[in-house]
């Protein structure tokens, strides 16, 4: 199974430092569509294409893990048509990835979030994609679907309690959250400057990069801008 149509030649000649774990909040699809007199769903469709292009570039650069915020636990409150469109986009992406079996990208896909509430057929495709790409050596693409950062921490703590723990350390929680390593850089387009319940645990020392560009207009050059900025940050981790 290949996730993206790409040769996936890895080359990072451009950046002296890359985030090990990059988080991306794909925001601004609705506004992008509204400005063009289109339904919000058209914004999500355009956003899905950008997700693919940016994933490919992260793979080419050799970033270890990238987590995309695709659907939050709060997004169920949106109109049914919008929720259905998003679920169909996830479904179609996975079906296409399955058909691209002969392609040669080496990326791995993982899903983070609650399984409860998701359609069984989508869950089946998600499981299949995780299993079929599990041994790929390249970039790990984490797709956050039905994800909430608080929910992730609570579920980690509940699992520790179920194991009989009475004293919990930071390391215990780190061992139980969905993704590690810690998130080094979070990119949020569309002008909003909020974390919105994304990677709360992993982003404790994460750097933020904001841009006014709406996600469907986000280009590889915007990713490069964010990475260039990250390269020049002086990270002190509280020290
Ligand atoms: C927030 O923007 C975006 C979402 C709730 C959905 C993000 C999902 C995608 C871009 C599709 C990803 C597709 C695949 C295959 C992984 P918003 O619509 O709330 O923007 P607004 O603030 O302008 O209304």
Short mmCIF file of C-alpha atoms and ligand atoms in Angstrom, two decimals:
data_model
loop_
_atom_site.label_atom_id
_atom_site.label_comp_id
_atom_site.label_asym_id
_atom_site.label_seq_id
_atom_site.Cartn_x
_atom_site.Cartn_y
_atom_site.Cartn_z
CA UNK A 1 0.00 0.00 0.00
CA UNK A 2 1.32 3.42 -0.92
CA UNK A 3 -0.25 6.47 0.61
CA UNK A 4 0.84 9.04 -1.91
CA UNK A 5 1.82 8.94 -5.56
CA UNK A 6 5.44 9.79 -5.09
CA UNK A 7 8.90 8.49 -5.70
CA UNK A 8 9.61 9.64 -2.19
CA UNK A 9 13.26 10.42 -2.80
CA UNK A 10 14.30 11.73 0.57
CA UNK A 11 16.51 14.77 0.54
CA UNK A 12 16.94 17.41 3.12
CA UNK A 13 19.69 19.56 1.80
CA UNK A 14 17.80 22.66 2.79
CA UNK A 15 17.40 22.61 6.59
CA UNK A 16 20.10 22.16 9.20
CA UNK A 17 17.54 21.12 11.84
CA UNK A 18 14.15 19.56 11.32
CA UNK A 19 11.44 18.92 13.90
CA UNK A 20 11.37 15.24 14.80
CA UNK A 21 7.63 15.52 15.28
CA UNK A 22 5.64 18.15 13.41
CA UNK A 23 1.97 18.86 14.21
CA UNK A 24 -0.32 20.56 11.69
CA UNK A 25 -3.76 22.03 12.43
CA UNK A 26 -5.50 22.12 9.05
CA UNK A 27 -7.64 25.20 9.58
CA UNK A 28 -9.48 27.65 7.35
CA UNK A 29 -11.27 25.34 4.91
CA UNK A 30 -14.69 26.86 5.59
CA UNK A 31 -13.47 30.44 5.14
CA UNK A 32 -11.60 29.52 1.97
CA UNK A 33 -14.82 28.10 0.50
CA UNK A 34 -16.99 31.00 1.69
CA UNK A 35 -14.70 33.55 0.03
CA UNK A 36 -15.25 31.73 -3.25
CA UNK A 37 -19.01 31.37 -2.82
CA UNK A 38 -18.63 27.61 -2.42
CA UNK A 39 -20.07 25.25 0.21
CA UNK A 40 -17.81 24.49 3.20
CA UNK A 41 -17.46 20.93 1.94
CA UNK A 42 -15.58 22.25 -1.13
CA UNK A 43 -13.05 23.74 1.28
CA UNK A 44 -12.51 20.37 2.95
CA UNK A 45 -12.04 18.71 -0.46
CA UNK A 46 -9.41 21.29 -1.42
CA UNK A 47 -7.87 20.85 2.06
CA UNK A 48 -7.54 17.10 1.49
CA UNK A 49 -5.40 17.76 -1.61
CA UNK A 50 -3.16 20.06 0.41
CA UNK A 51 -2.87 17.38 3.11
CA UNK A 52 -1.51 15.00 0.43
CA UNK A 53 0.94 17.54 -1.03
CA UNK A 54 2.30 18.56 2.38
CA UNK A 55 2.60 14.93 3.53
CA UNK A 56 4.64 14.13 0.43
CA UNK A 57 6.98 17.03 1.07
CA UNK A 58 7.44 16.01 4.72
CA UNK A 59 8.28 12.53 3.47
CA UNK A 60 10.76 13.92 0.95
CA UNK A 61 12.44 16.00 3.65
CA UNK A 62 12.63 12.98 5.94
CA UNK A 63 10.70 14.39 8.93
CA UNK A 64 10.27 11.52 11.38
CA UNK A 65 6.58 12.03 12.30
CA UNK A 66 3.87 14.42 11.20
CA UNK A 67 0.51 14.59 12.95
CA UNK A 68 -2.40 16.18 11.07
CA UNK A 69 -5.50 17.33 12.98
CA UNK A 70 -8.25 16.10 10.67
CA UNK A 71 -11.32 15.70 12.90
CA UNK A 72 -11.67 16.66 16.55
CA UNK A 73 -13.99 15.14 19.14
CA UNK A 74 -15.88 18.47 18.93
CA UNK A 75 -16.32 18.34 15.13
CA UNK A 76 -19.32 15.96 15.49
CA UNK A 77 -21.32 19.11 16.36
CA UNK A 78 -21.02 20.32 12.75
CA UNK A 79 -23.89 19.85 10.25
CA UNK A 80 -24.37 16.23 9.17
CA UNK A 81 -23.49 16.98 5.53
CA UNK A 82 -20.14 18.42 6.57
CA UNK A 83 -19.33 15.50 8.89
CA UNK A 84 -20.33 13.00 6.17
CA UNK A 85 -18.11 14.76 3.62
CA UNK A 86 -15.12 14.62 5.93
CA UNK A 87 -15.67 10.93 6.69
CA UNK A 88 -15.98 10.22 2.96
CA UNK A 89 -12.72 12.08 2.28
CA UNK A 90 -10.91 9.88 4.84
CA UNK A 91 -12.55 6.79 3.36
CA UNK A 92 -11.68 7.71 -0.26
CA UNK A 93 -8.10 8.58 0.65
CA UNK A 94 -7.62 5.14 2.19
CA UNK A 95 -9.27 3.36 -0.76
CA UNK A 96 -6.96 5.16 -3.20
CA UNK A 97 -3.95 4.36 -1.02
CA UNK A 98 -4.96 0.69 -1.20
CA UNK A 99 -5.13 0.80 -4.99
CA UNK A 100 -1.67 2.39 -5.18
CA UNK A 101 -0.19 -0.82 -3.91
CA UNK A 102 2.54 -0.85 -6.54
CA UNK A 103 3.67 2.72 -5.91
CA UNK A 104 6.94 3.21 -4.13
CA UNK A 105 6.48 5.66 -1.28
CA UNK A 106 7.81 4.48 2.04
CA UNK A 107 5.52 6.31 4.46
CA UNK A 108 3.71 4.76 7.35
CA UNK A 109 0.23 5.75 8.48
CA UNK A 110 -1.22 5.68 11.97
CA UNK A 111 -4.51 6.91 13.36
CA UNK A 112 -4.91 8.63 16.67
CA UNK A 113 -8.18 9.32 18.45
CA UNK A 114 -11.24 7.48 19.74
CA UNK A 115 -12.51 4.62 17.58
CA UNK A 116 -15.97 4.79 19.12
CA UNK A 117 -18.42 6.60 16.83
CA UNK A 118 -16.51 5.92 13.60
CA UNK A 119 -18.10 3.88 10.83
CA UNK A 120 -17.03 0.18 10.91
CA UNK A 121 -16.02 0.23 7.22
CA UNK A 122 -13.80 3.27 7.82
CA UNK A 123 -12.30 1.55 10.87
CA UNK A 124 -11.58 -1.53 8.75
CA UNK A 125 -9.73 0.57 6.14
CA UNK A 126 -7.83 2.39 8.90
CA UNK A 127 -6.72 -0.90 10.46
CA UNK A 128 -5.70 -2.26 7.08
CA UNK A 129 -3.66 0.85 6.26
CA UNK A 130 -1.89 0.73 9.63
CA UNK A 131 -1.04 -2.95 9.23
CA UNK A 132 0.05 -2.70 5.60
CA UNK A 133 2.33 0.28 6.15
CA UNK A 134 3.63 -0.80 9.58
CA UNK A 135 7.07 -1.81 8.29
CA UNK A 136 7.65 1.21 6.06
CA UNK A 137 10.86 2.97 7.04
CA UNK A 138 9.90 6.55 6.10
CA UNK A 139 7.90 9.36 7.66
CA UNK A 140 5.08 8.38 10.00
CA UNK A 141 1.88 10.22 9.12
CA UNK A 142 -0.44 10.32 12.13
CA UNK A 143 -3.99 11.26 11.23
CA UNK A 144 -5.93 12.58 14.21
CA UNK A 145 -9.55 11.56 13.66
CA UNK A 146 -12.10 11.84 16.46
CA UNK A 147 -9.19 13.16 18.51
CA UNK A 148 -9.05 15.41 21.56
CA UNK A 149 -5.93 16.11 23.59
CA UNK A 150 -7.73 16.03 26.94
CA UNK A 151 -9.49 12.82 26.00
CA UNK A 152 -6.10 11.33 25.07
CA UNK A 153 -4.65 12.15 28.51
CA UNK A 154 -7.74 10.92 30.39
CA UNK A 155 -7.74 7.68 28.44
CA UNK A 156 -4.00 7.20 29.17
CA UNK A 157 -4.63 7.73 32.91
CA UNK A 158 -7.61 5.36 32.88
CA UNK A 159 -5.50 2.66 31.31
CA UNK A 160 -2.86 3.14 34.00
CA UNK A 161 -5.55 2.86 36.70
CA UNK A 162 -6.86 -0.31 35.04
CA UNK A 163 -3.32 -1.70 35.27
CA UNK A 164 -3.42 -1.10 39.02
CA UNK A 165 -1.17 2.01 39.19
CA UNK A 166 -1.73 4.19 42.23
CA UNK A 167 1.14 6.67 41.65
CA UNK A 168 1.53 8.02 38.13
CA UNK A 169 4.69 9.54 36.68
CA UNK A 170 5.12 11.72 33.58
CA UNK A 171 6.88 8.81 31.94
CA UNK A 172 3.85 6.56 32.60
CA UNK A 173 1.60 8.98 30.73
CA UNK A 174 4.12 9.46 27.92
CA UNK A 175 4.15 5.69 27.51
CA UNK A 176 0.37 5.59 27.12
CA UNK A 177 -0.49 8.56 24.89
CA UNK A 178 -1.08 7.85 21.19
CA UNK A 179 2.06 9.41 19.72
CA UNK A 180 5.57 10.18 20.71
CA UNK A 181 8.13 11.78 20.49
CA UNK A 182 7.15 15.17 21.89
CA UNK A 183 5.93 17.58 19.26
CA UNK A 184 8.65 20.10 18.34
CA UNK A 185 6.67 22.38 16.06
CA UNK A 186 2.99 23.07 15.54
CA UNK A 187 1.86 24.82 12.38
CA UNK A 188 -1.52 26.54 12.38
CA UNK A 189 -2.66 28.36 9.26
CA UNK A 190 -5.73 30.63 8.94
CA UNK A 191 -4.69 33.29 11.45
CA UNK A 192 -5.98 31.54 14.57
CA UNK A 193 -3.55 31.38 17.48
CA UNK A 194 -4.98 28.54 19.53
CA UNK A 195 -4.00 24.96 20.30
CA UNK A 196 -7.65 23.77 20.16
CA UNK A 197 -7.09 20.62 22.22
CA UNK A 198 -4.36 19.35 19.87
CA UNK A 199 -1.44 17.25 21.19
CA UNK A 200 -1.72 18.82 24.66
CA UNK A 201 0.70 16.37 26.24
CA UNK A 202 3.21 16.17 23.40
CA UNK A 203 3.37 19.93 22.75
CA UNK A 204 4.51 20.92 26.27
CA UNK A 205 7.72 22.41 24.84
CA UNK A 206 6.56 22.72 21.25
CA UNK A 207 7.22 25.81 19.16
CA UNK A 208 4.27 27.47 17.38
CA UNK A 209 4.15 28.88 13.89
CA UNK A 210 1.09 30.76 12.69
CA UNK A 211 0.16 32.03 9.27
CA UNK A 212 -2.78 33.92 7.78
CA UNK A 213 -2.87 31.60 4.77
CA UNK A 214 -5.99 29.42 4.78
CA UNK A 215 -5.24 25.68 4.68
CA UNK A 216 -6.52 25.04 1.12
CA UNK A 217 -4.10 27.76 -0.09
CA UNK A 218 -1.18 26.47 2.01
CA UNK A 219 1.80 25.64 -0.23
CA UNK A 220 5.04 23.72 0.14
CA UNK A 221 6.77 27.13 0.31
CA UNK A 222 4.69 27.95 3.44
CA UNK A 223 5.88 24.70 5.02
CA UNK A 224 9.44 25.68 4.16
CA UNK A 225 8.91 29.11 5.74
CA UNK A 226 7.76 27.46 8.96
CA UNK A 227 10.71 25.05 8.94
CA UNK A 228 13.16 27.87 8.26
CA UNK A 229 11.74 29.79 11.21
CA UNK A 230 11.97 26.69 13.42
CA UNK A 231 15.60 26.21 12.39
CA UNK A 232 16.40 29.63 13.87
CA UNK A 233 14.51 29.29 17.14
CA UNK A 234 16.46 29.14 20.35
CA UNK A 235 14.84 26.28 22.24
CA UNK A 236 15.53 26.27 25.95
CA UNK A 237 13.01 23.71 27.26
CA UNK A 238 12.45 25.83 30.34
CA UNK A 239 16.16 25.86 31.22
C1 LIG B 1 -11.00 23.09 10.18
O1 LIG B 1 -11.28 24.14 9.27
C2 LIG B 1 -10.82 21.88 9.43
C3 LIG B 1 -11.47 20.70 9.66
C4 LIG B 1 -12.46 20.54 10.73
C5 LIG B 1 -11.25 19.52 8.79
C6 LIG B 1 -9.85 19.28 8.29
C7 LIG B 1 -9.85 18.16 7.34
C8 LIG B 1 -9.32 18.17 6.10
C9 LIG B 1 -8.52 19.28 5.54
C10 LIG B 1 -9.47 16.97 5.22
C11 LIG B 1 -8.29 16.05 5.39
C12 LIG B 1 -8.41 14.91 4.46
C13 LIG B 1 -7.76 13.75 4.59
C14 LIG B 1 -7.91 12.74 3.53
C15 LIG B 1 -6.90 13.43 5.72
P1 LIG B 1 -12.69 24.84 9.23
O2 LIG B 1 -13.48 24.22 8.14
O3 LIG B 1 -13.29 24.82 10.59
O4 LIG B 1 -12.32 26.27 8.78
P2 LIG B 1 -13.04 27.63 9.16
O5 LIG B 1 -12.53 27.99 10.52
O6 LIG B 1 -12.56 28.55 8.10
O7 LIG B 1 -14.53 27.43 9.14
#
